[in-house]
CSV table of C-alpha atoms and ligand atoms in Angstrom, one decimal:
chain,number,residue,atom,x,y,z
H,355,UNK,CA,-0.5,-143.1,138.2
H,356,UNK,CA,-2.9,-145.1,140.2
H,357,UNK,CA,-5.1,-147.3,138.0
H,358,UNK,CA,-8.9,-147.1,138.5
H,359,UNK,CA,-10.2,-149.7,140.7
H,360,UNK,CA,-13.4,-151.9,139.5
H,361,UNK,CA,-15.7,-153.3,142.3
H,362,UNK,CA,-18.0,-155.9,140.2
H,363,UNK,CA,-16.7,-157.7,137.0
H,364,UNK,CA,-17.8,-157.4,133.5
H,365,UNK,CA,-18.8,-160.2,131.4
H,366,UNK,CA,-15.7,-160.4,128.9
H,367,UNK,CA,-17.1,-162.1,125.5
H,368,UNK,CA,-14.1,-162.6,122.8
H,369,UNK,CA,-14.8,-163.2,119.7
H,370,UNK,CA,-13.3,-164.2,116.3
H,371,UNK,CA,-11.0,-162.9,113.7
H,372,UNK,CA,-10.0,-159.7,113.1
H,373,UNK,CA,-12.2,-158.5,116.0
H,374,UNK,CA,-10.2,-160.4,118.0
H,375,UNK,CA,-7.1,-159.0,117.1
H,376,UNK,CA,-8.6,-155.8,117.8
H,377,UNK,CA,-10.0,-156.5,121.3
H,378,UNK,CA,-6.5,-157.3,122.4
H,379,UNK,CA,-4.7,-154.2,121.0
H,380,UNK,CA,-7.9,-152.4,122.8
H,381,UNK,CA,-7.1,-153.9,126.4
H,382,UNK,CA,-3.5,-153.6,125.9
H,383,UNK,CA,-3.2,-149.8,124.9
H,384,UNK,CA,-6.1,-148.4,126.1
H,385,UNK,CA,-7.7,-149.9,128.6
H,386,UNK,CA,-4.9,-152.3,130.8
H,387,UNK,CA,-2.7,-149.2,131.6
H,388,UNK,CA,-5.8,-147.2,132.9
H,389,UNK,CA,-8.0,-149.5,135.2
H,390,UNK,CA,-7.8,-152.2,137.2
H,391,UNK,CA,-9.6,-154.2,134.9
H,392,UNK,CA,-12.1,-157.0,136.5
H,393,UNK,CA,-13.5,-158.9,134.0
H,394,UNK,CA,-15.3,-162.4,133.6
H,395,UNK,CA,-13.8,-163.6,130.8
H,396,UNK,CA,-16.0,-166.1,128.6
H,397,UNK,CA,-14.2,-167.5,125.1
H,398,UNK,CA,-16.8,-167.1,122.6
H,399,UNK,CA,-14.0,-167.6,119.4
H,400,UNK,CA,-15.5,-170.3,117.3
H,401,UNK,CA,-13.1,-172.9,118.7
H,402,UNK,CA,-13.6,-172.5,122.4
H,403,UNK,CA,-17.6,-172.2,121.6
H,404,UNK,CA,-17.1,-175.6,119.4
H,405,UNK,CA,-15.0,-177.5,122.0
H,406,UNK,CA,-17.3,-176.9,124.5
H,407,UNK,CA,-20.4,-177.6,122.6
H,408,UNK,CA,-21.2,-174.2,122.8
H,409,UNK,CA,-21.9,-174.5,126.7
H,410,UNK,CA,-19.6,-171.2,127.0
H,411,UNK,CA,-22.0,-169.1,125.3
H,412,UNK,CA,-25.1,-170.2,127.5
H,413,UNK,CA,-23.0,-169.3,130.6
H,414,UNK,CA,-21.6,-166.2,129.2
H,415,UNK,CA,-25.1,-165.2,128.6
H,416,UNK,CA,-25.9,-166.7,132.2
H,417,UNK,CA,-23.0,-164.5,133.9
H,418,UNK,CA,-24.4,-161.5,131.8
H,419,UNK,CA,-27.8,-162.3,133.7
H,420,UNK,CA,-25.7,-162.0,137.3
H,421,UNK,CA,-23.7,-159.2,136.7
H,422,UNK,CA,-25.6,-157.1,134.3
H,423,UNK,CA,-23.8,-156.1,132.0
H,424,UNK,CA,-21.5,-157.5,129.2
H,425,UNK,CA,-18.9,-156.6,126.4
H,426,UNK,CA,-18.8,-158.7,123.3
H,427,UNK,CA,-16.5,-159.3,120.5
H,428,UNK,CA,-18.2,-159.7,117.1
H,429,UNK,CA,-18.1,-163.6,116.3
H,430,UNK,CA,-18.6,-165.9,113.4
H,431,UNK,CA,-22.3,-167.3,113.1
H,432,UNK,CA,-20.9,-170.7,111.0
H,433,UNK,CA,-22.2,-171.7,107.6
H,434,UNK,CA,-21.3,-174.6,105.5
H,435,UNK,CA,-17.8,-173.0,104.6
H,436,UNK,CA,-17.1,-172.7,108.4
H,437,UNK,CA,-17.9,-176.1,109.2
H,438,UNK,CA,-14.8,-177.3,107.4
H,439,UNK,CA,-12.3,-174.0,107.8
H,440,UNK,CA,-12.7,-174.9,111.9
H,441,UNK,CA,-13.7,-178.8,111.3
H,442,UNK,CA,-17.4,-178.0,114.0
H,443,UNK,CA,-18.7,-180.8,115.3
H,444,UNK,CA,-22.1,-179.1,114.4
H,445,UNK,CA,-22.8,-175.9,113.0
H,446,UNK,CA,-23.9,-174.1,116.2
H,447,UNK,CA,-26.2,-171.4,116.2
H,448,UNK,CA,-25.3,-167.8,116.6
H,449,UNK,CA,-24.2,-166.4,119.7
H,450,UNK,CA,-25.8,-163.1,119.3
H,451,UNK,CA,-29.3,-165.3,118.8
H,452,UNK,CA,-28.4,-167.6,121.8
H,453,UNK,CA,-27.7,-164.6,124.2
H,454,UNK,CA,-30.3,-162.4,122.9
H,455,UNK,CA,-33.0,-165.7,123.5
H,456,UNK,CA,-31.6,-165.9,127.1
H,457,UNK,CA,-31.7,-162.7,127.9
H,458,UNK,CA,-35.5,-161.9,126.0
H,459,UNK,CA,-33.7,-159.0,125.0
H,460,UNK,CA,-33.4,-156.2,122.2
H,461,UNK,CA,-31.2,-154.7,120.5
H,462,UNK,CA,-30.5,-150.8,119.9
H,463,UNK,CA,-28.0,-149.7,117.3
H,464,UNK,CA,-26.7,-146.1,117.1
H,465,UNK,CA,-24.1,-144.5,114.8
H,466,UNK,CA,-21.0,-142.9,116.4
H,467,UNK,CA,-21.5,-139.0,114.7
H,468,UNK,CA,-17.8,-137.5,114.2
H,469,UNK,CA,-17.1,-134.2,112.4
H,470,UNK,CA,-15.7,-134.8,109.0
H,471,UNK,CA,-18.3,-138.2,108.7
H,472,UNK,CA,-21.3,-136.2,107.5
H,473,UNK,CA,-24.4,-138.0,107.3
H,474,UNK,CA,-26.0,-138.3,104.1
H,475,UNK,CA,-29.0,-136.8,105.2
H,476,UNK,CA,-28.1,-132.8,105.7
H,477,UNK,CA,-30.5,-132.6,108.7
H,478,UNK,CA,-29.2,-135.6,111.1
H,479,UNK,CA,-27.1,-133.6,113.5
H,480,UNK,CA,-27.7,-136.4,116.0
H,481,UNK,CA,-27.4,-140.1,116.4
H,482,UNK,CA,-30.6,-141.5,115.7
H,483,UNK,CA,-31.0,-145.1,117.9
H,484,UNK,CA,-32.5,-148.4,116.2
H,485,UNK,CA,-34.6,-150.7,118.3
H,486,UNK,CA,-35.6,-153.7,116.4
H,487,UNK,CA,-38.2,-156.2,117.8
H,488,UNK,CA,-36.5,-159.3,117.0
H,489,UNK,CA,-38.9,-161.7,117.3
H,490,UNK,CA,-42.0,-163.0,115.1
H,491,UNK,CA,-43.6,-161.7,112.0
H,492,UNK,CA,-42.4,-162.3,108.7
H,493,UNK,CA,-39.0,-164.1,110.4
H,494,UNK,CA,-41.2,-166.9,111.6
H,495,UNK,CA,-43.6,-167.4,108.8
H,496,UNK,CA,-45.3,-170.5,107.3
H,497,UNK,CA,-46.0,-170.1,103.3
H,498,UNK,CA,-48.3,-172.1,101.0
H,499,UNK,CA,-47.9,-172.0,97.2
H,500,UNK,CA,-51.0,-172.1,96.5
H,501,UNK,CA,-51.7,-174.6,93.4
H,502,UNK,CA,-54.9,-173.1,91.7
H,503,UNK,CA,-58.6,-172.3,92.8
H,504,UNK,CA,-59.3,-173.1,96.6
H,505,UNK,CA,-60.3,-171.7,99.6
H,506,UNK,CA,-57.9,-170.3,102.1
H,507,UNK,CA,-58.6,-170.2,105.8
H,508,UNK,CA,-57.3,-168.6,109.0
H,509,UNK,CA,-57.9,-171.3,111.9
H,510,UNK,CA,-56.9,-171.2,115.4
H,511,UNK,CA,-57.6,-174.6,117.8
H,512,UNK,CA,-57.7,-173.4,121.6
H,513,UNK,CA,-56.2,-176.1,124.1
H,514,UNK,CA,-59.7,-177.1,124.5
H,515,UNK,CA,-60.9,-177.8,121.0
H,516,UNK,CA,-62.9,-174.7,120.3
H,517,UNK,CA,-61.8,-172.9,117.1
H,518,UNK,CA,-61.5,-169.4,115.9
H,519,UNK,CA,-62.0,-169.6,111.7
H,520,UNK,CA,-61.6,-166.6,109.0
H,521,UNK,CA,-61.7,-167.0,105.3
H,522,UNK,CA,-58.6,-165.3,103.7
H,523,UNK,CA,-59.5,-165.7,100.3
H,524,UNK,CA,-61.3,-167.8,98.0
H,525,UNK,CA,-58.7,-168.4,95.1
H,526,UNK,CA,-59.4,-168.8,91.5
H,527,UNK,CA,-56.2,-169.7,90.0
H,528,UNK,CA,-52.5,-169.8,91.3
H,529,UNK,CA,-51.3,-167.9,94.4
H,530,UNK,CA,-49.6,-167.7,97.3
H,531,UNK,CA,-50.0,-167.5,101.4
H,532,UNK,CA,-48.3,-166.7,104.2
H,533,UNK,CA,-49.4,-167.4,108.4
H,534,UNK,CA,-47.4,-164.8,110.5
H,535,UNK,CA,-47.5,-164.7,114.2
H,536,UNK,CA,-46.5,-163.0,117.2
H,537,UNK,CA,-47.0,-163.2,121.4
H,538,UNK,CA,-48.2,-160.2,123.7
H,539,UNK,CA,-45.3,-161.2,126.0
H,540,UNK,CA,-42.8,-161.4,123.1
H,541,UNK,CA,-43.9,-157.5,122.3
H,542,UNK,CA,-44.2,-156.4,126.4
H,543,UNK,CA,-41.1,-157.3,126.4
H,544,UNK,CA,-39.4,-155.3,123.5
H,545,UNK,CA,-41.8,-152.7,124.7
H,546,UNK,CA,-40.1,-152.2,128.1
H,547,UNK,CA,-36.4,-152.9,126.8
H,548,UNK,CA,-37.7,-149.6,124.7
H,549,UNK,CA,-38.9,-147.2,127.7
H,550,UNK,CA,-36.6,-148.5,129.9
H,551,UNK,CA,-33.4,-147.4,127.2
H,552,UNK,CA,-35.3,-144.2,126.4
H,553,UNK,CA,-35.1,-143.7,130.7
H,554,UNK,CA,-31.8,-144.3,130.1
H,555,UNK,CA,-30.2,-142.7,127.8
H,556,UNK,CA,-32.6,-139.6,128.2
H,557,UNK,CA,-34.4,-140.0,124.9
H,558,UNK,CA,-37.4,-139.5,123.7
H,559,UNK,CA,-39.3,-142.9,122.4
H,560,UNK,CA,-41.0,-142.8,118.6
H,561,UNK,CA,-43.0,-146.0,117.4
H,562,UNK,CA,-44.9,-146.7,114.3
H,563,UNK,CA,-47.0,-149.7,113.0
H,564,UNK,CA,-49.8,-150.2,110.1
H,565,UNK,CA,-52.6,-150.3,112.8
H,566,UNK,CA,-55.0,-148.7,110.2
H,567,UNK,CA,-54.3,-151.3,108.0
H,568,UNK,CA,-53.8,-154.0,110.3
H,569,UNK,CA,-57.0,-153.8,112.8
H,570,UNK,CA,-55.7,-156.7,114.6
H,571,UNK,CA,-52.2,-157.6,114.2
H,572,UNK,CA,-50.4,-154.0,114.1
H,573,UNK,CA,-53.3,-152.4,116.4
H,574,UNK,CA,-52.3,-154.9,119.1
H,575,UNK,CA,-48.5,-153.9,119.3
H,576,UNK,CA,-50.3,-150.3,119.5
H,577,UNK,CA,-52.2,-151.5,122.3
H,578,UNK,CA,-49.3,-153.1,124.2
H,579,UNK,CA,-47.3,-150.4,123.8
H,580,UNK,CA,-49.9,-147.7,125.2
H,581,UNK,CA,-50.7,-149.7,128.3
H,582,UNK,CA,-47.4,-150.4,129.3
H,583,UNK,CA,-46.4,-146.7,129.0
H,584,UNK,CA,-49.7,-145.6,130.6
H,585,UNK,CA,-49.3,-148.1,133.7
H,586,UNK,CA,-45.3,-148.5,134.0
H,587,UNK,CA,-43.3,-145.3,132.3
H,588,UNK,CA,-45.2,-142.5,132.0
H,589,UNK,CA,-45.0,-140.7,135.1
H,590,UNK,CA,-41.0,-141.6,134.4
H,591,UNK,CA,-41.2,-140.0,131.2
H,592,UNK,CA,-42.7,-136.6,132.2
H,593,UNK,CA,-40.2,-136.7,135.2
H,594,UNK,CA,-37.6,-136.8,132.9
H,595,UNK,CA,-38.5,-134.7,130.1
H,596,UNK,CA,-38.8,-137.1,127.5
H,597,UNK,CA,-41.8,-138.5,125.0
H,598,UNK,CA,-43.2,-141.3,124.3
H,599,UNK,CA,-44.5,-140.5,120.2
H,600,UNK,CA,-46.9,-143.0,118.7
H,601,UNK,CA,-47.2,-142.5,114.9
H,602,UNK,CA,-48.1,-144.7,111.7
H,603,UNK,CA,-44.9,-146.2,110.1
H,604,UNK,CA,-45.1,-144.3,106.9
H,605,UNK,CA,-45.5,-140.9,108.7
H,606,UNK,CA,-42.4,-141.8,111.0
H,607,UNK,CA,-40.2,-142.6,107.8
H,608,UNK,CA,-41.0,-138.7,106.6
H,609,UNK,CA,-41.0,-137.3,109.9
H,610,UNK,CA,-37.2,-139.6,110.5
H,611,UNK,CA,-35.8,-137.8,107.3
H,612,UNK,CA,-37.0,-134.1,108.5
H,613,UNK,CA,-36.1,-135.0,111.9
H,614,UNK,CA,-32.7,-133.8,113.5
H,615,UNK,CA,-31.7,-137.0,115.4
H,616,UNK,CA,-31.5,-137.6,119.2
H,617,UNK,CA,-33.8,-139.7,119.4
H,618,UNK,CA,-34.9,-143.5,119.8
H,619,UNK,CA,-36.7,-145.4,116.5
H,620,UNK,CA,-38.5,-148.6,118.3
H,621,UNK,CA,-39.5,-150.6,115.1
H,622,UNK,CA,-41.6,-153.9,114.4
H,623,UNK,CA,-39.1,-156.9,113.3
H,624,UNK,CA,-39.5,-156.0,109.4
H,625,UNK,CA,-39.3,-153.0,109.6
H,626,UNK,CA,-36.3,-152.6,111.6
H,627,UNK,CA,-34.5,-155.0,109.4
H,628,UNK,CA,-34.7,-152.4,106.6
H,629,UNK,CA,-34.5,-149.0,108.1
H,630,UNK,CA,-31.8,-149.9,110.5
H,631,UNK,CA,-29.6,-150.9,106.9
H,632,UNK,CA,-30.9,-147.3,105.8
H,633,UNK,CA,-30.4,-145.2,109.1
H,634,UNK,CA,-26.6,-146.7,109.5
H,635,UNK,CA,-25.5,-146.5,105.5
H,636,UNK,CA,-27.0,-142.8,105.5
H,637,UNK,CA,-24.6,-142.2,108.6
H,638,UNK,CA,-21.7,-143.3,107.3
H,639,UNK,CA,-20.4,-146.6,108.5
H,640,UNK,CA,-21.2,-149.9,109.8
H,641,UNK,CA,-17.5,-149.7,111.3
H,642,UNK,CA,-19.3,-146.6,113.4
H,643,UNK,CA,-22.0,-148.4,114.5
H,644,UNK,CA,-22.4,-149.7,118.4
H,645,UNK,CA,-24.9,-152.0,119.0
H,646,UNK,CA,-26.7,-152.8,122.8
H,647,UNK,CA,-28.7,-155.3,123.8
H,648,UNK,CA,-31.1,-154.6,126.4
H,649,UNK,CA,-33.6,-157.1,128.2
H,650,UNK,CA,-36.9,-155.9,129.8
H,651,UNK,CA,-34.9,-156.2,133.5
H,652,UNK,CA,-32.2,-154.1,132.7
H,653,UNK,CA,-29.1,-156.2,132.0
H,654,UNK,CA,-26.9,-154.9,129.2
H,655,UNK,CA,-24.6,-156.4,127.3
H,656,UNK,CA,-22.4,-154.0,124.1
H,657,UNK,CA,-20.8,-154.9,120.6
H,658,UNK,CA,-20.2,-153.6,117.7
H,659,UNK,CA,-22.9,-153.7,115.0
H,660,UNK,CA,-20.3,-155.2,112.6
H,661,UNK,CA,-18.9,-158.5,111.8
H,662,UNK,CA,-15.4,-160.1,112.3
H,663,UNK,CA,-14.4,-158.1,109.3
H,664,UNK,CA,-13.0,-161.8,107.9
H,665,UNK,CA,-11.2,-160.1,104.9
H,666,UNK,CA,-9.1,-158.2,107.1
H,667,UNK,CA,-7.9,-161.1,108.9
H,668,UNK,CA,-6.8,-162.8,106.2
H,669,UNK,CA,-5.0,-160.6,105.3
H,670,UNK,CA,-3.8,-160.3,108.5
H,671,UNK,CA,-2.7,-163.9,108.4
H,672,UNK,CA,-0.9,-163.4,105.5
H,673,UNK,CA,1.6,-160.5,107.6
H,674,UNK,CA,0.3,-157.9,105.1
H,675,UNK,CA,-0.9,-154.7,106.4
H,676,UNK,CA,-4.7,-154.2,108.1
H,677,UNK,CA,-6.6,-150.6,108.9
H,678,UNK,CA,-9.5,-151.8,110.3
H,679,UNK,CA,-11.7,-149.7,112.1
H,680,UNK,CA,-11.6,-150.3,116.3
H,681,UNK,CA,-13.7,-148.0,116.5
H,682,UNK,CA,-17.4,-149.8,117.0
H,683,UNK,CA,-15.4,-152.1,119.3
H,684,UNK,CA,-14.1,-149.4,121.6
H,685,UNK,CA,-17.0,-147.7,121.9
H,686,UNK,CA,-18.8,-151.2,123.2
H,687,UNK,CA,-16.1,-151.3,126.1
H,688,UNK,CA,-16.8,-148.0,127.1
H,689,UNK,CA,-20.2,-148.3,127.0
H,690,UNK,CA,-20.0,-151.4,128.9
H,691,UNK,CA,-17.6,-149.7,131.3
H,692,UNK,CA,-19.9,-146.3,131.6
H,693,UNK,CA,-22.7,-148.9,132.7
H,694,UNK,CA,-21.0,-150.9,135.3
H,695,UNK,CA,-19.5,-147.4,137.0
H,696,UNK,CA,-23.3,-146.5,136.8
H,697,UNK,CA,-24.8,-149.4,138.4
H,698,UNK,CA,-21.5,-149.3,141.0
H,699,UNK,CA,-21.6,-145.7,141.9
H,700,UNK,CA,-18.2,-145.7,140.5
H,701,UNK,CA,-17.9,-142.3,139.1
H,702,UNK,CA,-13.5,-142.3,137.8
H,703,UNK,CA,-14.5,-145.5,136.0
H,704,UNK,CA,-17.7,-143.6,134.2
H,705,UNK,CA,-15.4,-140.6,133.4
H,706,UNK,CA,-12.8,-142.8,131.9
H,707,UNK,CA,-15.8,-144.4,129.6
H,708,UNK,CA,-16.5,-140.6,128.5
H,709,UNK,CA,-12.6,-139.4,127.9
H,710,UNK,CA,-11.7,-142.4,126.0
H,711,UNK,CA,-15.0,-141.7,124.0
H,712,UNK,CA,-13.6,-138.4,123.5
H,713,UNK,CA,-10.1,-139.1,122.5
H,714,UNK,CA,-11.0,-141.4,119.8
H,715,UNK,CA,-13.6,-139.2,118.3
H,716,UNK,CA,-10.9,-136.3,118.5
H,717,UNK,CA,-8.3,-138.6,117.2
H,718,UNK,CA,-10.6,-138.9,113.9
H,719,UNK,CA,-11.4,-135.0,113.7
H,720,UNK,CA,-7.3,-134.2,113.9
H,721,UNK,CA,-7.3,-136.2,110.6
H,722,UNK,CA,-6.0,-139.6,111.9
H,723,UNK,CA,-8.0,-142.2,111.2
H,724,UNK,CA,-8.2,-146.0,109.4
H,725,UNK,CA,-8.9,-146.8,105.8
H,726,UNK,CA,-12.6,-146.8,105.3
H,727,UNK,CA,-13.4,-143.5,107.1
H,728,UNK,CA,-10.6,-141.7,104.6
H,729,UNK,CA,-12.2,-143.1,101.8
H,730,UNK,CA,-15.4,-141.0,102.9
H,731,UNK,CA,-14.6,-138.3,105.1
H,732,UNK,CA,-15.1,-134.9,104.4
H,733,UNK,CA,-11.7,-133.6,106.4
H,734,UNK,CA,-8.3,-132.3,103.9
H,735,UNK,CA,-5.0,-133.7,104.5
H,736,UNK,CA,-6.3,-137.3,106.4
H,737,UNK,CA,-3.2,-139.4,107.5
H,738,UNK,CA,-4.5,-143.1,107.3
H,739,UNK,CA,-3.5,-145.3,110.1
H,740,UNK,CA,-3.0,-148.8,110.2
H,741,UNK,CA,-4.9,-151.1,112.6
H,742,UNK,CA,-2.5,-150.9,115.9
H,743,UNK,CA,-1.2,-147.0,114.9
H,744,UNK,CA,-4.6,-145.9,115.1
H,745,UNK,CA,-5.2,-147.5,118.8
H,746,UNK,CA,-1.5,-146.1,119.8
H,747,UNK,CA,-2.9,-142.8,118.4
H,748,UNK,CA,-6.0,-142.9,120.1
H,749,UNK,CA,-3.7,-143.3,123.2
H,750,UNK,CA,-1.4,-140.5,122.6
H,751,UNK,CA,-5.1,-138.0,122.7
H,752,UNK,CA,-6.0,-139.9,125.7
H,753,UNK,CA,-2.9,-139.1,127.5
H,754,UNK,CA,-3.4,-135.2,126.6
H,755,UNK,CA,-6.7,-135.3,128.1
H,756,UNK,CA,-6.1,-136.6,131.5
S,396,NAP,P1,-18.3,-157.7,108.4
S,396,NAP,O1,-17.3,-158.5,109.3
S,396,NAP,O2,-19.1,-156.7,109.0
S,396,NAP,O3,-17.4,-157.1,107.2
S,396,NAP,C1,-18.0,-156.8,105.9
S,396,NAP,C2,-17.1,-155.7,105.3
S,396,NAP,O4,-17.4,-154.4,105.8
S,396,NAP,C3,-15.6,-155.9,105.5
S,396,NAP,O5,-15.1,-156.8,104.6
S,396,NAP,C4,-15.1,-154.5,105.4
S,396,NAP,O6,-15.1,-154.0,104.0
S,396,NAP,C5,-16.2,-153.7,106.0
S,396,NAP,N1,-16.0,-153.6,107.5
S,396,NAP,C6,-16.8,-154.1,108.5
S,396,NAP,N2,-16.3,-153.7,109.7
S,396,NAP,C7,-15.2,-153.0,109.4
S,396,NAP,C8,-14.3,-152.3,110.3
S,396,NAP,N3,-14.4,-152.4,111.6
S,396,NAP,N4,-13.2,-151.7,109.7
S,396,NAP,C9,-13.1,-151.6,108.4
S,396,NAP,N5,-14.0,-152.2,107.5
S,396,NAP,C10,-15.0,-152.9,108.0
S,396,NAP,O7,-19.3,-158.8,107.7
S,396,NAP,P2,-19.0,-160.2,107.0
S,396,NAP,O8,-17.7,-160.2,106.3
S,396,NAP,O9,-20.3,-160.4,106.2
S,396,NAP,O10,-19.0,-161.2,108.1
S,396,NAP,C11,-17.8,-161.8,108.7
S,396,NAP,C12,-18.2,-162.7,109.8
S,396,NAP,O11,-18.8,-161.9,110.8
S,396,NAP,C13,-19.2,-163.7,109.5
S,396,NAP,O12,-18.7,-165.0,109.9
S,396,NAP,C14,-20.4,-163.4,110.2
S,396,NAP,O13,-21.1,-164.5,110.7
S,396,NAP,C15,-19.9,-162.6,111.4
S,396,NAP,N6,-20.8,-161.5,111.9
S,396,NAP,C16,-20.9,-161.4,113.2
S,396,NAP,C17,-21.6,-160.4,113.8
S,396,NAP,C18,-21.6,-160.2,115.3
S,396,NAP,O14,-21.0,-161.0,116.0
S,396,NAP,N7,-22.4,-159.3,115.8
S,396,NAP,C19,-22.3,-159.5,113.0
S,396,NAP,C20,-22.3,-159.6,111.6
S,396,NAP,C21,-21.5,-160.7,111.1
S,396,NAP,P3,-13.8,-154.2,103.1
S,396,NAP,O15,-13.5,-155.6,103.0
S,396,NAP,O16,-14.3,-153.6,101.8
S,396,NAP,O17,-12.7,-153.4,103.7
S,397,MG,MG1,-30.8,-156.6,107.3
């Protein structure tokens, strides 16, 4: 069999642990035998990144910006516990935070829905997509505890001296304060990475803030939002049959739990912290979850939503026995692989991305799938894989399909 052919490269990211002993068993049984596989391949495993001073993960992040679009292995953000286990030099930042900074980018996460994984919530019968503005707010605050009775102010010093001042309250005992901030070209940007992933994916766009409350501060990302539609996207939009939806953020959570899915959930930093922990949880997995970043330009770059599962490797280390879930991991590839035969015109490559989609999500509904989806599936008489079975299974439904 002729393997596909690949005209540009991806942007190959590897990662750390047991992700990437997964990645390899990915390439090697499901992806190596089928296409021709061009990649630019950047070492992002804690070692490489720490050898190099983490220099690899600014040029992954600049190859990612040349080629647009990139596949990423979950990695290790260190902590104090790292430091020693791989004896850092420094205790670099995270990679996902470097790329996403280079890139001005943000990030969408969306469950992968399989019969037999039944969302909590009866009505979901389609993926519902996170967008999280990942900058500002409550992330990049400065606090004041305040001592006893005082006067707060608001104050804002214009390069030229002139000042803007507003009393926030006049205290009379113990408190506390907090300054938030965030830039109109920090939200124009999450604003088009939104419409243009909505274009994309052929969703429609929902987006909620506390501009009743917040007459300023929330009424401004409003604002933002609505011009940039208005001048950019919304001729787009009605081409393509989707909406844009502008709501307040407590009537989107009760439309979201009425709502039937398919659609995208654009939310301010906060808030997408919290409902992005509730939408994936009520849908099953985080081992389910894909994860894309997108920057206002339209470069790409996929992962998995979870970590380098570092319990399983351990393990793994030890020789015992893993079944961790390759599941998120896969689906980055081929989402990363589906975008490149896009931008390429490269239509067997696309269709590969779509029947390897399909064979692991029929793999699962014949009953064969890894530990943590047995422990909550719905489906009788589950066979549970380990790690590497479940890839070579995933293989065997490829084969049928093609
Ligand atoms: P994690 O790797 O997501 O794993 C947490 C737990 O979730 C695992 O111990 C496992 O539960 C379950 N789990 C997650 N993914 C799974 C999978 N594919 N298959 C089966 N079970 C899965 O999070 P963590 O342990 O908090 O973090 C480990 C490292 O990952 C950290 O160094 C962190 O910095 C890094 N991290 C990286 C990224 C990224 O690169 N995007 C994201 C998050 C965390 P059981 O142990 O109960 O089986
Ligand atoms: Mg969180």
């Amino acid at each position: 069999m002729d393997k596909i052919t690949m005209t540009t490269p991806l942007v190959e990211m590897d990662g750390d642990e047991m992700t990437r002993i997964l990645w390899k068993m990915i390439k090697d049984e499901l992806l190596l035998p089928y296409i021709d596989l061009k990649t630019e391949y950047y070492d992002l495993g804690l070692t490489c990144r720490n050898e190099t001073d983490d220099q690899v993960t600014l040029d992954s992040a600049e190859a990612t910006k040349k080629y647009g679009v990139a596949v990423k292995c979950a990695t290790i953000t260190p902590n104090a516990a790292r430091m020693t286990e791989y004896k850092l030099k420094e205790m670099w930042k995270s990679p996902n935070g470097t790329i996403r900074a280079a890139l001005d980018g943000t990030v969408f996460r969306a469950p992968i829905v399989v019969k037999g994984i039944e969302p909590c919530v009866r009505n979901w019968e389609k993926p519902i997509t996170l967008a999280r503005h990942a900058y500002g707010d409550v992330y990049k605050n400065t606090e004041i505890k305040v001592p006893g009775e005082g006067k707060a102010e608001l104050v804002f010093t214009a390069k030229d001296g002139t000042q803007i001042r507003e009393t926030i309250h006049e205290f009379a005992g113990p408190g506390i304060l907090q300054g938030i901030h965030n830039t109109d070209k920090s939200i124009a940007s999450f604003a088009r990475s939104c419409f243009n992933y909505a274009l994309d994916i052929h969703q429609d766009l929902w987006f909620a803030t506390k501009d009743t409350i917040s007459k300023k501060y929330d009424h401004n990302f409003k604002d933002i939002f609505r011009e940039i539609y208005e001048a950019e996207y919304q001729k787009k939009f009605e081409e393509a049959g989707i909406e844009y939806f502008y709501t307040l953020i407590d009537d989107a959570v009760a439309r979201v739990m009425k709502a039937k899915g398919g659609f995208i959930w654009a939310c301010k930093n906060y808030d997408g912290d919290v409902m992005s922990d509730m939408v994936s949880s009520a849908f099953g997995s985080l081992a389910m979850m894909t994860s894309v970043l997108v920057s206002p330009d339209g470069v790409y770059e996929y992962e998995a939503a979870h970590g380098t599962v570092q319990r399983h490797y351990y393990k793994h280390l030890k020789g015992e026995e893993t079944s961790t879930n390759s599941v998120a991991t896969i689906f980055a590839w081929t989402g990363a692989l589906r975008k490149r035969g896009e931008l390429d015109n490269n239509q067997e490559l696309t269709a590969f991305a779509d029947q390897l989609e399909k064979a692991t999500i029929q793999t699962i509904e014949q009953g064969k799938m890894t530990k943590d989806l047995a422990l909550i599936t719905s489906l009788k008489d589950v066979t549970v894989l380990n790690s590497e079975d479940f890839i070579k299974e995933i293989r065997k439904t490829l084969d049928t399909l093609s």
